Coordinates of C-alpha atoms in Angstrom, one line a residue:
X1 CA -51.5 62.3 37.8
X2 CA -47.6 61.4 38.1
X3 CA -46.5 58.3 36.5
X4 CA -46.5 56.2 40.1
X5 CA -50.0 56.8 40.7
X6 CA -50.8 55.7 37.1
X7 CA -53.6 52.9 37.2
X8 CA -53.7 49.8 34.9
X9 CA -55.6 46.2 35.4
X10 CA -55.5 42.7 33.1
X11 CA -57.8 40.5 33.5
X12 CA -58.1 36.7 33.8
X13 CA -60.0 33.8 34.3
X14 CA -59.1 32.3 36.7
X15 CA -57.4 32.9 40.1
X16 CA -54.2 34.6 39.9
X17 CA -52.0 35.8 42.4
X18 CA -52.9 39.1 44.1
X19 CA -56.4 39.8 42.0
X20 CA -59.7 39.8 42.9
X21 CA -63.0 38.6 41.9
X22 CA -64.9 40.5 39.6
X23 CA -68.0 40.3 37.2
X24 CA -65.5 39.5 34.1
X25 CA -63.2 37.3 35.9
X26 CA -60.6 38.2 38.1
X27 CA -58.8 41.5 37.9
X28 CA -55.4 41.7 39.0
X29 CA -54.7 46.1 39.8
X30 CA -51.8 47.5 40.2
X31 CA -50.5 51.4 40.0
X32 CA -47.4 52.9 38.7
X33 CA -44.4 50.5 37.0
X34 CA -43.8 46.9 38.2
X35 CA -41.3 44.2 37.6
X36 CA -41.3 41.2 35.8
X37 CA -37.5 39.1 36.1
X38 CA -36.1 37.0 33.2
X39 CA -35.5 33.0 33.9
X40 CA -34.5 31.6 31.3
X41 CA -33.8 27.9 31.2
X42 CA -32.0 27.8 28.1
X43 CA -28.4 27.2 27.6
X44 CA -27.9 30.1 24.8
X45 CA -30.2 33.1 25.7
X46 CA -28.1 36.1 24.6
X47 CA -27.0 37.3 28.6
X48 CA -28.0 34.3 31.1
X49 CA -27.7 31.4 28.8
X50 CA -26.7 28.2 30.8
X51 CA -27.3 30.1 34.6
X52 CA -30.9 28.4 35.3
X53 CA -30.5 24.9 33.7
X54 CA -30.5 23.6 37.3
X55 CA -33.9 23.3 38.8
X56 CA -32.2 24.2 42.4
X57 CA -30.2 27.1 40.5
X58 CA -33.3 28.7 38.7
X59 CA -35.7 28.7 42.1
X60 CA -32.9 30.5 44.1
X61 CA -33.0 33.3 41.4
X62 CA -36.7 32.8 41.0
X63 CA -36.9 33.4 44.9
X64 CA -34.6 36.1 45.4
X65 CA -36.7 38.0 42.6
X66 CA -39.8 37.9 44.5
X67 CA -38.6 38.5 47.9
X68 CA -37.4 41.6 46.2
X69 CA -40.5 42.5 45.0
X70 CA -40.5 41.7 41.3
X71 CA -44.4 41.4 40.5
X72 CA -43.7 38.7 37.6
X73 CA -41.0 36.1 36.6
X74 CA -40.9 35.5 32.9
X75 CA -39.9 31.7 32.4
X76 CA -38.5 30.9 29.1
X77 CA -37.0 27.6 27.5
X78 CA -35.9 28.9 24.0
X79 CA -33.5 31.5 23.0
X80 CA -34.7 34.4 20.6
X81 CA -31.8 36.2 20.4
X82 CA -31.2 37.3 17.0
X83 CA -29.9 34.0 14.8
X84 CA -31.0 31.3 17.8
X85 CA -32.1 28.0 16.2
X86 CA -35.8 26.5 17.2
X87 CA -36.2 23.9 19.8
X88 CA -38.4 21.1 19.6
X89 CA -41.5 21.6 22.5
X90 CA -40.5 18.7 24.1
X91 CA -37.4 20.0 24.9
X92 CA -38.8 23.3 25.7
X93 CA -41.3 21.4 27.9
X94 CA -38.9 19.6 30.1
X95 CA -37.1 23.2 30.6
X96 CA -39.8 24.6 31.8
X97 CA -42.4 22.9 33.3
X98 CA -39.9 21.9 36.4
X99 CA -39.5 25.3 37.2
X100 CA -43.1 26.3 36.9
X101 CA -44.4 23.7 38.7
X102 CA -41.8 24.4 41.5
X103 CA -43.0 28.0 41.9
X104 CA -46.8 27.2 41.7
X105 CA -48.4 27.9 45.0
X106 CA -45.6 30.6 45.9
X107 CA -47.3 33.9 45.5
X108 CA -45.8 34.8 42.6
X109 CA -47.1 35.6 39.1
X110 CA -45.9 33.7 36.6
X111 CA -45.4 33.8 32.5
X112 CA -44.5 31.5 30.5
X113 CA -42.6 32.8 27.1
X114 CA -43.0 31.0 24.2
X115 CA -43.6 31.2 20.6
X116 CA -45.5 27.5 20.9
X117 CA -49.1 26.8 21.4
X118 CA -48.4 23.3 22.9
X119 CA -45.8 24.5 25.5
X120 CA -48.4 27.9 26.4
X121 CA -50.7 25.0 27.1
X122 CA -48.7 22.7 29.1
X123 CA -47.2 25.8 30.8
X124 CA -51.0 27.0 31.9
X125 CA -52.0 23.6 33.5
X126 CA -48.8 23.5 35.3
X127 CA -49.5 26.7 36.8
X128 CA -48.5 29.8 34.9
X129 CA -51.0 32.6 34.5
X130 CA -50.0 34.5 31.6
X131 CA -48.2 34.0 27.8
X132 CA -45.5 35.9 26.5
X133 CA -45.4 35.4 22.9
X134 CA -42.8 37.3 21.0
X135 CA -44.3 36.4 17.5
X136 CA -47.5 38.2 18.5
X137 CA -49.7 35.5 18.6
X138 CA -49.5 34.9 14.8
X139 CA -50.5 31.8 15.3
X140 CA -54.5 30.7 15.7
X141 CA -54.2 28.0 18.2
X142 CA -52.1 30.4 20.6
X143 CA -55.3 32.2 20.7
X144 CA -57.1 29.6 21.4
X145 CA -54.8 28.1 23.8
X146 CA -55.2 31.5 25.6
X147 CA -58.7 32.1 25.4
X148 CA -59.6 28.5 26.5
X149 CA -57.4 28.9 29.4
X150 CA -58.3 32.5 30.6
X151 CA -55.4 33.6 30.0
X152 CA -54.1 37.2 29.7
X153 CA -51.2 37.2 26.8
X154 CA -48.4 39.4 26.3
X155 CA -48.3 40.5 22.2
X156 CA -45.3 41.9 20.9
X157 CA -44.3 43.0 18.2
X158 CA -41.6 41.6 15.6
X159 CA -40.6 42.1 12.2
X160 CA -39.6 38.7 10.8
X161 CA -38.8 35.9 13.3
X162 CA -35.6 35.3 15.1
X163 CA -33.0 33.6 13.0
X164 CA -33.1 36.7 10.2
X165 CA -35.3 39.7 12.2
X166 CA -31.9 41.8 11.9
X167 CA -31.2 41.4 8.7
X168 CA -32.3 44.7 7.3
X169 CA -35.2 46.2 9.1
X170 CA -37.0 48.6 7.2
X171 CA -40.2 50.5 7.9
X172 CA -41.7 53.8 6.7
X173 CA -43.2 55.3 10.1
X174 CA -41.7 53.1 13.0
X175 CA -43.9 54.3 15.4
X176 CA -46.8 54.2 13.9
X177 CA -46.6 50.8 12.2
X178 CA -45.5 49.3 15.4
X179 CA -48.3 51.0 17.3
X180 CA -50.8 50.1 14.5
X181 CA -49.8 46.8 14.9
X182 CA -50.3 46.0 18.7
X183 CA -53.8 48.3 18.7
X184 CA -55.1 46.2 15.9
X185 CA -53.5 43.1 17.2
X186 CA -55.0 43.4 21.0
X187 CA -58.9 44.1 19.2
X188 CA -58.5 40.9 17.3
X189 CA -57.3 38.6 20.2
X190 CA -59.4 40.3 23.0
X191 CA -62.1 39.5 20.5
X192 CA -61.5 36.3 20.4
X193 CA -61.5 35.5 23.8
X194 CA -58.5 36.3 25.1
X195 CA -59.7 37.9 28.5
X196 CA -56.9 41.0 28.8
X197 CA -53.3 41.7 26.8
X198 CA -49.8 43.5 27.3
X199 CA -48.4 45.3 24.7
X200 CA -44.7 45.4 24.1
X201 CA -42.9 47.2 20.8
X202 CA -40.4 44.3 20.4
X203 CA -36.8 46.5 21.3
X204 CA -33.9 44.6 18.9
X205 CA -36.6 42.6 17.3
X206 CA -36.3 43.5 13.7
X207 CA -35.3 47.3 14.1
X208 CA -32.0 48.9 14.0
X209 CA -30.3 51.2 16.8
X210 CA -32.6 54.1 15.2
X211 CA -36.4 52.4 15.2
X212 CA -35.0 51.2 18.9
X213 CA -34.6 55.0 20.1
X214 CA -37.8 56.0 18.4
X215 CA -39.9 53.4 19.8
X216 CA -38.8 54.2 22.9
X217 CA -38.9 58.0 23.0
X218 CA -43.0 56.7 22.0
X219 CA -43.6 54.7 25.0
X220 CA -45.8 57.4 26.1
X221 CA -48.5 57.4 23.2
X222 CA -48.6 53.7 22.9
X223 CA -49.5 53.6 26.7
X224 CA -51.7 56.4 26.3
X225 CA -54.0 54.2 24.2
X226 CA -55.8 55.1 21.2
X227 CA -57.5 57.9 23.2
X228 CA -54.5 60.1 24.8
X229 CA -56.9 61.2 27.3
X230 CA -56.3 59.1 31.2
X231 CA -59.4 57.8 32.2
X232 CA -60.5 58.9 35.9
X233 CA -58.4 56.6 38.5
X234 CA -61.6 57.3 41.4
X235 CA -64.1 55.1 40.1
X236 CA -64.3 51.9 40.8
X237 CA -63.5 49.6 37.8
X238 CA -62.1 52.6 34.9
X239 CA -61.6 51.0 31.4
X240 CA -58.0 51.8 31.0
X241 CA -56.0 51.5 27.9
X242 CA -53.7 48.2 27.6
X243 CA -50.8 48.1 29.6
X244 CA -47.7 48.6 28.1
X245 CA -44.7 45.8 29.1
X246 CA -41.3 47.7 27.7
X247 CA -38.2 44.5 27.7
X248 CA -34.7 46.0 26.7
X249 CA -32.8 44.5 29.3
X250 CA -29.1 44.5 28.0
X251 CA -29.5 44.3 24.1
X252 CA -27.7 45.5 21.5
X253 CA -29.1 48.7 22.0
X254 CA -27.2 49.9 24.7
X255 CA -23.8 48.9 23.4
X256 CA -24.7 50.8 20.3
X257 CA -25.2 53.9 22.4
X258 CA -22.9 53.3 25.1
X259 CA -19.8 50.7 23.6
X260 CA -20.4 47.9 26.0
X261 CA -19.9 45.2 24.2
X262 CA -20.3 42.5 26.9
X263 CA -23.9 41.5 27.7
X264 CA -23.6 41.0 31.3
X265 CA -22.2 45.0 32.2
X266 CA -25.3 46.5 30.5
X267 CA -27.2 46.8 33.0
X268 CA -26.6 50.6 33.9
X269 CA -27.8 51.4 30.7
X270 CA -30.9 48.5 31.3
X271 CA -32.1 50.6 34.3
X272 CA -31.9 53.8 32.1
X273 CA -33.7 53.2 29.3
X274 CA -36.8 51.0 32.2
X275 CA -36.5 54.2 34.1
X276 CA -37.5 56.2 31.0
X277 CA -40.4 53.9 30.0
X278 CA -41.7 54.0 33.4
X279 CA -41.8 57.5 33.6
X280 CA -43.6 57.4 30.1
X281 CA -46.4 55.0 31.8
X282 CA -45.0 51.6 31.1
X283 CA -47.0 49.0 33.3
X284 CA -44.2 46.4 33.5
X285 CA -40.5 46.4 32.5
X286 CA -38.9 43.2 31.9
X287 CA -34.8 42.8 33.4
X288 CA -32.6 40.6 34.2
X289 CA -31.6 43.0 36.8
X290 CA -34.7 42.5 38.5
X291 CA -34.5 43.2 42.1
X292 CA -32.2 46.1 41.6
X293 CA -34.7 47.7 38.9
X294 CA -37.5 47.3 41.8
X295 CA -34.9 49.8 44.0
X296 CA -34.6 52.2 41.6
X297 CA -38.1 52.4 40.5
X298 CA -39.0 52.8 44.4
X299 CA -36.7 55.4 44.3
X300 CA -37.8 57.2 41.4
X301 CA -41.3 56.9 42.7
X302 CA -40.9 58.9 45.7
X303 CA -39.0 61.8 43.5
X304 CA -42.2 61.6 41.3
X305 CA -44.0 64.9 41.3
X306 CA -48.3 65.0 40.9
X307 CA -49.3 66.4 37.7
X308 CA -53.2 67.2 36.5
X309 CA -54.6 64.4 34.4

């Protein structure tokens, strides 16, 4: 099976956009390597700070994104690039909630990405379907917040938090720490209610250029799942390993590889490094770039080449 025809499913509960009905909620399938676009209202996010403060500004990009085909738009209303201060949730909230609120009943999937419990939960009644929380869901009421609601949850990993996260990495085995971490992470959460997670390796949070490269050169096993074997994609309703979501859209990264210093020109090496994790068997990549990235992973698609399972 080539990397296009690679299955994977979360799970909700409740109606989302796209999914169907099933005996554990409702599933939302998809095959191959989707999209989810950035929006960040924030006026000092790392690339697009400032851009979507406007409510009219943000739903242009928000709609231009979907009628590209990006599968999921990632609203945010505080910065984590490395040293960002903390915003209060009330500010977050009034970010944010315009925007979601806006977009609610226009076929699109939407994620709300915050650290806060309060703003997951305002952001859920408002409309969003799923949390992206950077800090792993550390924190026992975002579990709760998202196992009340139904909600799937992104967990990602992160050594440290936000303001000092770069200030000296260090691990012994990057890969298998990280990987540790998210596998053990998704059995707690799931167990506790939380219907269905994402798993994300955290690229440029709290690793150097060199835990970066080998976290991504090990998309493939953390996608894989505990068990590297595929489950079969014929039957009806195959338990699938967790779906990996892979976000490395312009960081620091690519500059380090590439000298490109400026934010804003990285996205050549953005669609590179996507590209790669799709072909590993990422589920979703995470750009700003988004409609572009959906060209070139159509592209890439139809140059994919069946393999045996």
């Amino acid at each position: 099976m080539n990397w296009a025809q690679r299955p994977h499913r979360l799970t909700f509960g409740f109606p989302v956009p796209g999914a169907e009905k099933t005996g554990e909620g409702w599933a939302l399938r998809w095959a191959g390597c989707r999209v989810m676009g950035i929006l960040n209202a924030t006026p000092d996010s790392f690339s697009d700070g400032g851009r979507h403060l406007g409510l009219d500004a943000a739903l242009a990009t928000a709609r231009r994104m979907r009628d590209a085909g990006v599968f999921m738009l990632d609203i945010g209303g505080e910065s984590t690039r490395p040293g960002a201060e903390p915003v209060d949730a009330a500010t977050e909230l009034d970010r944010v909630l315009p925007l979601i609120r806006a977009l609610t009943g226009e076929h699109v999937l939407l994620s709300i990405d915050t650290m806060k419990p309060e703003v997951a939960a305002e952001a859920l009644k408002a409309g969003a379907h799923l949390v992206n929380d950077v800090t792993g869901l550390r924190d026992p009421d975002m579990v709760r917040v998202c196992a009340g609601a139904g909600a799937a949850a992104c967990i990602m990993h992160m050594q440290g938090e936000p303001r000092t996260m770069q200030h000296q990495p260090t691990y012994g085995d990057v890969v298998a720490e990280v990987h540790g971490y998210l596998r053990q992470r998704a059995a707690e959460v799931k167990a506790a209610g939380v219907p269905s997670v994402l798993l994300d390796p955290g690229i440029g949070f709290g690793k150097t250029l060199e835990h970066n490269l080998s976290l991504l050169r090990a998309v493939g096993d953390l996608a894989s799942g505990p068990n590297p074997v595929l489950p079969d994609p014929v039957l009806p309703d195959p338990v699938l390993p967790d779906p990996v979501l892979l976000a490395a859209s312009r960081k620091k990264t690519i500059d380090l590889i590439a000298g490109v210093p400026n934010a804003a020109d990285r996205d050549p090496g953005s669609f590179a490094l996507h590209l790669h994790a799709a072909r590993q068997g990422a589920a979703l990549v995470r750009l700003h770039a988004a409609g572009e990235m959906v060209q070139a992973l159509r592209v890439e698609a139809a140059l994919a080449v069946d393999v045996e399972s």
